[in-house]
Every structure is written in C-alpha cells, then in structure tokens.
C-alpha cells in the first residue's frame, strides 16, 4: 500500500487558503445528496481549517487523542482496545483533520493513516510534523464513503467527529469501513449525540428548549445565494446508527455517552457546561467487524 504525505513547505509560512471569500450563507433544512454534501464539506473545511486549528488546536493538542468536546481521552478510556493491541496495528483515522489522533497512535507504536476530505486540514498535519521535526504522518485526501484501500488493509479504524456527520450515505460509509478492516477489527467513532438535533445549537439557555423533531432526518444545510450547499450535516437517530452498523456486518460492543466534567468550563460551539449537565452532547460507538 503506497501512501503520500502533503507536499513540503515552510511550517512558519503557511499561506492563507487560496479560496474566495463567502458571503453569509442561508441556513435551512433540505435534502442534500452525496455529491453535493461531499463537495460542500471539502470546500468548507478547506476554507475554515485555519480558523478551526487556531481556535481548537490547543484543546486538541498536537498528539493527543481526544474523542469529543467533553475531553474524553483515549489514553484513559482505551476504546480502541488495550495499549498492547496498538503496537504494530494498522489504523485508519477517518476525517482526521490535522491528524492529532494519528500522531498519538504513532507514539503508541501503531501504524496510522490519516484520511481527510480537506487538503487544507492535511496541510496543517504536515505543518505540525515539520514543526516538531518528526516523521510525517501518512495522509490521504479522500471521501470517507469511498475509501481508496484494499479489502482488509487495517486492523482498526477510528473517527473523532470526522466524516460521519457530514456523509449523506452513512450506511455506505459503514460498509466501506467494514470492507477495509480485517475480521475482528474494531471501528470506533464519535458524533454529535442524536438527541441534540431536537435542540438549537446554542450553548446558553436558548439551547435548552427542543425546537424540532428528533425524528426529522432532513439535513442541516447552509447555502449561498445561488442555492449551492456550502456546509451540510446529516442527522441519524440512535436506532439508525445501530441498524447501519449491524447492516454493514458489525457487532456493537458499547455506546458511550460522556458526562460533562465538572472541571471543564470551556464551551465549544453548542457544547457547554450548562447543556452538558442536562443532556449528552456526544455519542461514541464501539463496534467490531464480523
């Protein structure tokens, strides 16, 4: 399996992304098919990767494996399995961003590959590696629903808020992950807890009152003046997720709903101590390939 890293550049001179400025987009609920969702995700993350890394990079760290805004740390919870299981393991991180999780995996002796739809996010991965003087993490730019790997290429797969919420066909994504995993391989991913879709995405009191149906799967879409989607997220219920996993050939081992830590005062978008005390913000699915 041949992999490439992003081209070399001066890590102190990461030029702004060469993308046109966007006017403020309209937000609505409407259908968005796979091609439109994929294009929107690629362009949105290319345009916003710099701001995202500036805002959240310190929380994520350069080489930590943080599952969610609640700060669940893989070094403590071991959802991917015991430490010894990572040594020499081939691990695919889907929706990797700047590959912070993959960097932690490499430090445990694993052989990670970081995959993201955004070239700009992968440039930030390269920036971090060069700044640390470390061997670059192997990265691939691709859509998580069309994985460019042979069957059984990996021992483990993981995704910390990457790819799954932005994919229009997550049943196909689950089948693709199943295909590239070896039998018995573990697939662990975190997403916004589905119950959050019934509430406004606000950290304050306005985010405490349900405003839409939990059962409405209509995607959330931001679109430009011409009606082209610039950002898309897709909702699935807990039952939908379980059926997708089982239908793809996985066995669900655990469903983790992290509580908000008392000591964490930081907000992250709609995640906040106020809301976290009352209902979950994250769901982490732990599954095994049959």
PDB file of N, CA and C in Angstrom, residues 191-242:
ATOM      1  N   UNK A 191     -19.732  11.098  17.361  1.00  0.00           N
ATOM      2  CA  UNK A 191     -20.564  12.051  16.631  1.00  0.00           C
ATOM      3  C   UNK A 191     -21.352  12.882  17.639  1.00  0.00           C
ATOM      4  N   UNK A 192     -21.926  13.967  17.159  1.00  0.00           N
ATOM      5  CA  UNK A 192     -22.875  14.697  17.984  1.00  0.00           C
ATOM      6  C   UNK A 192     -23.977  13.747  18.434  1.00  0.00           C
ATOM      7  N   UNK A 193     -24.307  13.774  19.716  1.00  0.00           N
ATOM      8  CA  UNK A 193     -25.371  12.889  20.189  1.00  0.00           C
ATOM      9  C   UNK A 193     -26.660  13.214  19.433  1.00  0.00           C
ATOM     10  N   UNK A 194     -27.344  12.216  18.881  1.00  0.00           N
ATOM     11  CA  UNK A 194     -28.530  12.493  18.063  1.00  0.00           C
ATOM     12  C   UNK A 194     -29.608  13.319  18.755  1.00  0.00           C
ATOM     13  N   UNK A 195     -29.736  13.232  20.069  1.00  0.00           N
ATOM     14  CA  UNK A 195     -30.769  13.998  20.758  1.00  0.00           C
ATOM     15  C   UNK A 195     -30.552  15.495  20.586  1.00  0.00           C
ATOM     16  N   UNK A 196     -29.289  15.906  20.331  1.00  0.00           N
ATOM     17  CA  UNK A 196     -29.001  17.329  20.165  1.00  0.00           C
ATOM     18  C   UNK A 196     -29.718  17.937  18.950  1.00  0.00           C
ATOM     19  N   UNK A 197     -30.098  17.113  17.996  1.00  0.00           N
ATOM     20  CA  UNK A 197     -30.746  17.638  16.795  1.00  0.00           C
ATOM     21  C   UNK A 197     -32.134  18.205  17.088  1.00  0.00           C
ATOM     22  N   UNK A 198     -32.709  17.865  18.230  1.00  0.00           N
ATOM     23  CA  UNK A 198     -34.010  18.412  18.589  1.00  0.00           C
ATOM     24  C   UNK A 198     -33.900  19.801  19.202  1.00  0.00           C
ATOM     25  N   UNK A 199     -32.673  20.238  19.521  1.00  0.00           N
ATOM     26  CA  UNK A 199     -32.445  21.496  20.217  1.00  0.00           C
ATOM     27  C   UNK A 199     -31.634  22.458  19.358  1.00  0.00           C
ATOM     28  N   UNK A 200     -31.819  23.769  19.538  1.00  0.00           N
ATOM     29  CA  UNK A 200     -30.953  24.725  18.841  1.00  0.00           C
ATOM     30  C   UNK A 200     -29.498  24.511  19.234  1.00  0.00           C
ATOM     31  N   UNK A 201     -28.610  24.737  18.288  1.00  0.00           N
ATOM     32  CA  UNK A 201     -27.175  24.530  18.535  1.00  0.00           C
ATOM     33  C   UNK A 201     -26.593  25.761  19.210  1.00  0.00           C
ATOM     34  N   UNK A 202     -27.018  26.004  20.438  1.00  0.00           N
ATOM     35  CA  UNK A 202     -26.607  27.175  21.195  1.00  0.00           C
ATOM     36  C   UNK A 202     -26.151  26.746  22.582  1.00  0.00           C
ATOM     37  N   UNK A 203     -25.067  27.335  23.105  1.00  0.00           N
ATOM     38  CA  UNK A 203     -24.537  26.913  24.403  1.00  0.00           C
ATOM     39  C   UNK A 203     -25.317  27.436  25.600  1.00  0.00           C
ATOM     40  N   UNK A 204     -26.120  28.505  25.407  1.00  0.00           N
ATOM     41  CA  UNK A 204     -26.833  29.111  26.518  1.00  0.00           C
ATOM     42  C   UNK A 204     -28.237  28.567  26.697  1.00  0.00           C
ATOM     43  N   UNK A 205     -29.057  29.322  27.440  1.00  0.00           N
ATOM     44  CA  UNK A 205     -30.403  28.856  27.774  1.00  0.00           C
ATOM     45  C   UNK A 205     -31.280  28.640  26.543  1.00  0.00           C
ATOM     46  N   UNK A 206     -31.000  29.387  25.453  1.00  0.00           N
ATOM     47  CA  UNK A 206     -31.787  29.198  24.238  1.00  0.00           C
ATOM     48  C   UNK A 206     -31.590  27.803  23.640  1.00  0.00           C
ATOM     49  N   UNK A 207     -30.521  27.117  24.059  1.00  0.00           N
ATOM     50  CA  UNK A 207     -30.271  25.763  23.580  1.00  0.00           C
ATOM     51  C   UNK A 207     -30.858  24.672  24.456  1.00  0.00           C
ATOM     52  N   UNK A 208     -31.719  25.035  25.393  1.00  0.00           N
ATOM     53  CA  UNK A 208     -32.293  24.063  26.322  1.00  0.00           C
ATOM     54  C   UNK A 208     -33.719  23.666  25.995  1.00  0.00           C
ATOM     55  N   UNK A 209     -34.326  24.318  25.008  1.00  0.00           N
ATOM     56  CA  UNK A 209     -35.713  24.035  24.655  1.00  0.00           C
ATOM     57  C   UNK A 209     -35.778  23.386  23.281  1.00  0.00           C
ATOM     58  N   UNK A 210     -36.375  22.205  23.211  1.00  0.00           N
ATOM     59  CA  UNK A 210     -36.487  21.497  21.938  1.00  0.00           C
ATOM     60  C   UNK A 210     -37.267  22.335  20.939  1.00  0.00           C
ATOM     61  N   UNK A 211     -36.766  22.390  19.714  1.00  0.00           N
ATOM     62  CA  UNK A 211     -37.391  23.221  18.688  1.00  0.00           C
ATOM     63  C   UNK A 211     -37.741  22.447  17.423  1.00  0.00           C
ATOM     64  N   UNK A 212     -37.328  21.199  17.324  1.00  0.00           N
ATOM     65  CA  UNK A 212     -37.656  20.386  16.151  1.00  0.00           C
ATOM     66  C   UNK A 212     -37.758  18.925  16.564  1.00  0.00           C
ATOM     67  N   UNK A 213     -38.200  18.103  15.643  1.00  0.00           N
ATOM     68  CA  UNK A 213     -38.417  16.698  15.949  1.00  0.00           C
ATOM     69  C   UNK A 213     -37.109  15.900  15.884  1.00  0.00           C
ATOM     70  N   UNK A 214     -36.889  15.093  16.893  1.00  0.00           N
ATOM     71  CA  UNK A 214     -35.743  14.176  16.903  1.00  0.00           C
ATOM     72  C   UNK A 214     -35.793  13.243  15.696  1.00  0.00           C
ATOM     73  N   UNK A 215     -36.983  12.973  15.192  1.00  0.00           N
ATOM     74  CA  UNK A 215     -37.145  12.007  14.115  1.00  0.00           C
ATOM     75  C   UNK A 215     -37.063  12.630  12.721  1.00  0.00           C
ATOM     76  N   UNK A 216     -36.838  13.923  12.651  1.00  0.00           N
ATOM     77  CA  UNK A 216     -36.689  14.598  11.363  1.00  0.00           C
ATOM     78  C   UNK A 216     -35.258  14.435  10.875  1.00  0.00           C
ATOM     79  N   UNK A 217     -35.062  13.603   9.852  1.00  0.00           N
ATOM     80  CA  UNK A 217     -33.709  13.353   9.318  1.00  0.00           C
ATOM     81  C   UNK A 217     -33.307  14.341   8.232  1.00  0.00           C
ATOM     82  N   UNK A 218     -34.086  15.364   7.984  1.00  0.00           N
ATOM     83  CA  UNK A 218     -33.744  16.337   6.951  1.00  0.00           C
ATOM     84  C   UNK A 218     -32.410  16.996   7.285  1.00  0.00           C
ATOM     85  N   UNK A 219     -31.452  16.990   6.367  1.00  0.00           N
ATOM     86  CA  UNK A 219     -30.132  17.573   6.657  1.00  0.00           C
ATOM     87  C   UNK A 219     -30.189  19.060   6.986  1.00  0.00           C
ATOM     88  N   UNK A 220     -29.226  19.486   7.794  1.00  0.00           N
ATOM     89  CA  UNK A 220     -28.989  20.908   8.027  1.00  0.00           C
ATOM     90  C   UNK A 220     -28.051  21.395   6.935  1.00  0.00           C
ATOM     91  N   UNK A 221     -28.450  22.442   6.230  1.00  0.00           N
ATOM     92  CA  UNK A 221     -27.692  22.930   5.073  1.00  0.00           C
ATOM     93  C   UNK A 221     -27.499  24.434   5.185  1.00  0.00           C
ATOM     94  N   UNK A 222     -26.277  24.882   4.931  1.00  0.00           N
ATOM     95  CA  UNK A 222     -26.011  26.286   4.682  1.00  0.00           C
ATOM     96  C   UNK A 222     -25.731  26.425   3.198  1.00  0.00           C
ATOM     97  N   UNK A 223     -26.365  27.400   2.546  1.00  0.00           N
ATOM     98  CA  UNK A 223     -26.218  27.531   1.103  1.00  0.00           C
ATOM     99  C   UNK A 223     -25.985  28.988   0.714  1.00  0.00           C
ATOM    100  N   UNK A 224     -25.336  29.163  -0.447  1.00  0.00           N
ATOM    101  CA  UNK A 224     -25.029  30.506  -0.923  1.00  0.00           C
ATOM    102  C   UNK A 224     -26.227  31.088  -1.683  1.00  0.00           C
ATOM    103  N   UNK A 225     -26.017  32.259  -2.241  1.00  0.00           N
ATOM    104  CA  UNK A 225     -27.119  32.967  -2.896  1.00  0.00           C
ATOM    105  C   UNK A 225     -27.656  32.216  -4.112  1.00  0.00           C
ATOM    106  N   UNK A 226     -26.820  31.347  -4.696  1.00  0.00           N
ATOM    107  CA  UNK A 226     -27.262  30.565  -5.853  1.00  0.00           C
ATOM    108  C   UNK A 226     -27.889  29.235  -5.447  1.00  0.00           C
ATOM    109  N   UNK A 227     -28.010  28.999  -4.148  1.00  0.00           N
ATOM    110  CA  UNK A 227     -28.618  27.763  -3.674  1.00  0.00           C
ATOM    111  C   UNK A 227     -27.664  26.583  -3.600  1.00  0.00           C
ATOM    112  N   UNK A 228     -26.365  26.825  -3.737  1.00  0.00           N
ATOM    113  CA  UNK A 228     -25.366  25.751  -3.640  1.00  0.00           C
ATOM    114  C   UNK A 228     -24.982  25.537  -2.180  1.00  0.00           C
ATOM    115  N   UNK A 229     -24.997  24.301  -1.762  1.00  0.00           N
ATOM    116  CA  UNK A 229     -24.668  23.982  -0.375  1.00  0.00           C
ATOM    117  C   UNK A 229     -23.208  24.307  -0.096  1.00  0.00           C
ATOM    118  N   UNK A 230     -22.971  25.006   1.008  1.00  0.00           N
ATOM    119  CA  UNK A 230     -21.606  25.321   1.437  1.00  0.00           C
ATOM    120  C   UNK A 230     -21.235  24.584   2.719  1.00  0.00           C
ATOM    121  N   UNK A 231     -22.215  24.019   3.395  1.00  0.00           N
ATOM    122  CA  UNK A 231     -21.992  23.239   4.616  1.00  0.00           C
ATOM    123  C   UNK A 231     -23.208  22.334   4.789  1.00  0.00           C
ATOM    124  N   UNK A 232     -22.947  21.049   5.096  1.00  0.00           N
ATOM    125  CA  UNK A 232     -24.045  20.100   5.267  1.00  0.00           C
ATOM    126  C   UNK A 232     -23.730  19.163   6.429  1.00  0.00           C
ATOM    127  N   UNK A 233     -24.707  18.959   7.300  1.00  0.00           N
ATOM    128  CA  UNK A 233     -24.638  17.902   8.313  1.00  0.00           C
ATOM    129  C   UNK A 233     -25.887  17.043   8.202  1.00  0.00           C
ATOM    130  N   UNK A 234     -25.707  15.752   8.445  1.00  0.00           N
ATOM    131  CA  UNK A 234     -26.795  14.788   8.315  1.00  0.00           C
ATOM    132  C   UNK A 234     -27.122  14.174   9.672  1.00  0.00           C
ATOM    133  N   UNK A 235     -28.399  14.063   9.964  1.00  0.00           N
ATOM    134  CA  UNK A 235     -28.877  13.516  11.239  1.00  0.00           C
ATOM    135  C   UNK A 235     -29.307  12.067  11.085  1.00  0.00           C
ATOM    136  N   UNK A 236     -28.908  11.254  12.057  1.00  0.00           N
ATOM    137  CA  UNK A 236     -29.416   9.890  12.199  1.00  0.00           C
ATOM    138  C   UNK A 236     -29.780   9.691  13.665  1.00  0.00           C
ATOM    139  N   UNK A 237     -30.832   8.934  13.925  1.00  0.00           N
ATOM    140  CA  UNK A 237     -31.192   8.608  15.304  1.00  0.00           C
ATOM    141  C   UNK A 237     -30.249   7.537  15.830  1.00  0.00           C
ATOM    142  N   UNK A 238     -30.314   7.282  17.129  1.00  0.00           N
ATOM    143  CA  UNK A 238     -29.508   6.191  17.695  1.00  0.00           C
ATOM    144  C   UNK A 238     -29.848   4.871  17.028  1.00  0.00           C
ATOM    145  N   UNK A 239     -31.144   4.632  16.815  1.00  0.00           N
ATOM    146  CA  UNK A 239     -31.548   3.391  16.148  1.00  0.00           C
ATOM    147  C   UNK A 239     -31.008   3.282  14.746  1.00  0.00           C
ATOM    148  N   UNK A 240     -31.004   4.401  14.005  1.00  0.00           N
ATOM    149  CA  UNK A 240     -30.429   4.409  12.653  1.00  0.00           C
ATOM    150  C   UNK A 240     -28.970   3.966  12.683  1.00  0.00           C
ATOM    151  N   UNK A 241     -28.205   4.532  13.620  1.00  0.00           N
ATOM    152  CA  UNK A 241     -26.776   4.202  13.709  1.00  0.00           C
ATOM    153  C   UNK A 241     -26.574   2.712  13.986  1.00  0.00           C
ATOM    154  N   UNK A 242     -27.354   2.176  14.919  1.00  0.00           N
ATOM    155  CA  UNK A 242     -27.217   0.753  15.253  1.00  0.00           C
ATOM    156  C   UNK A 242     -27.551  -0.102  14.032  1.00  0.00           C
TER     157      UNK A 242
END
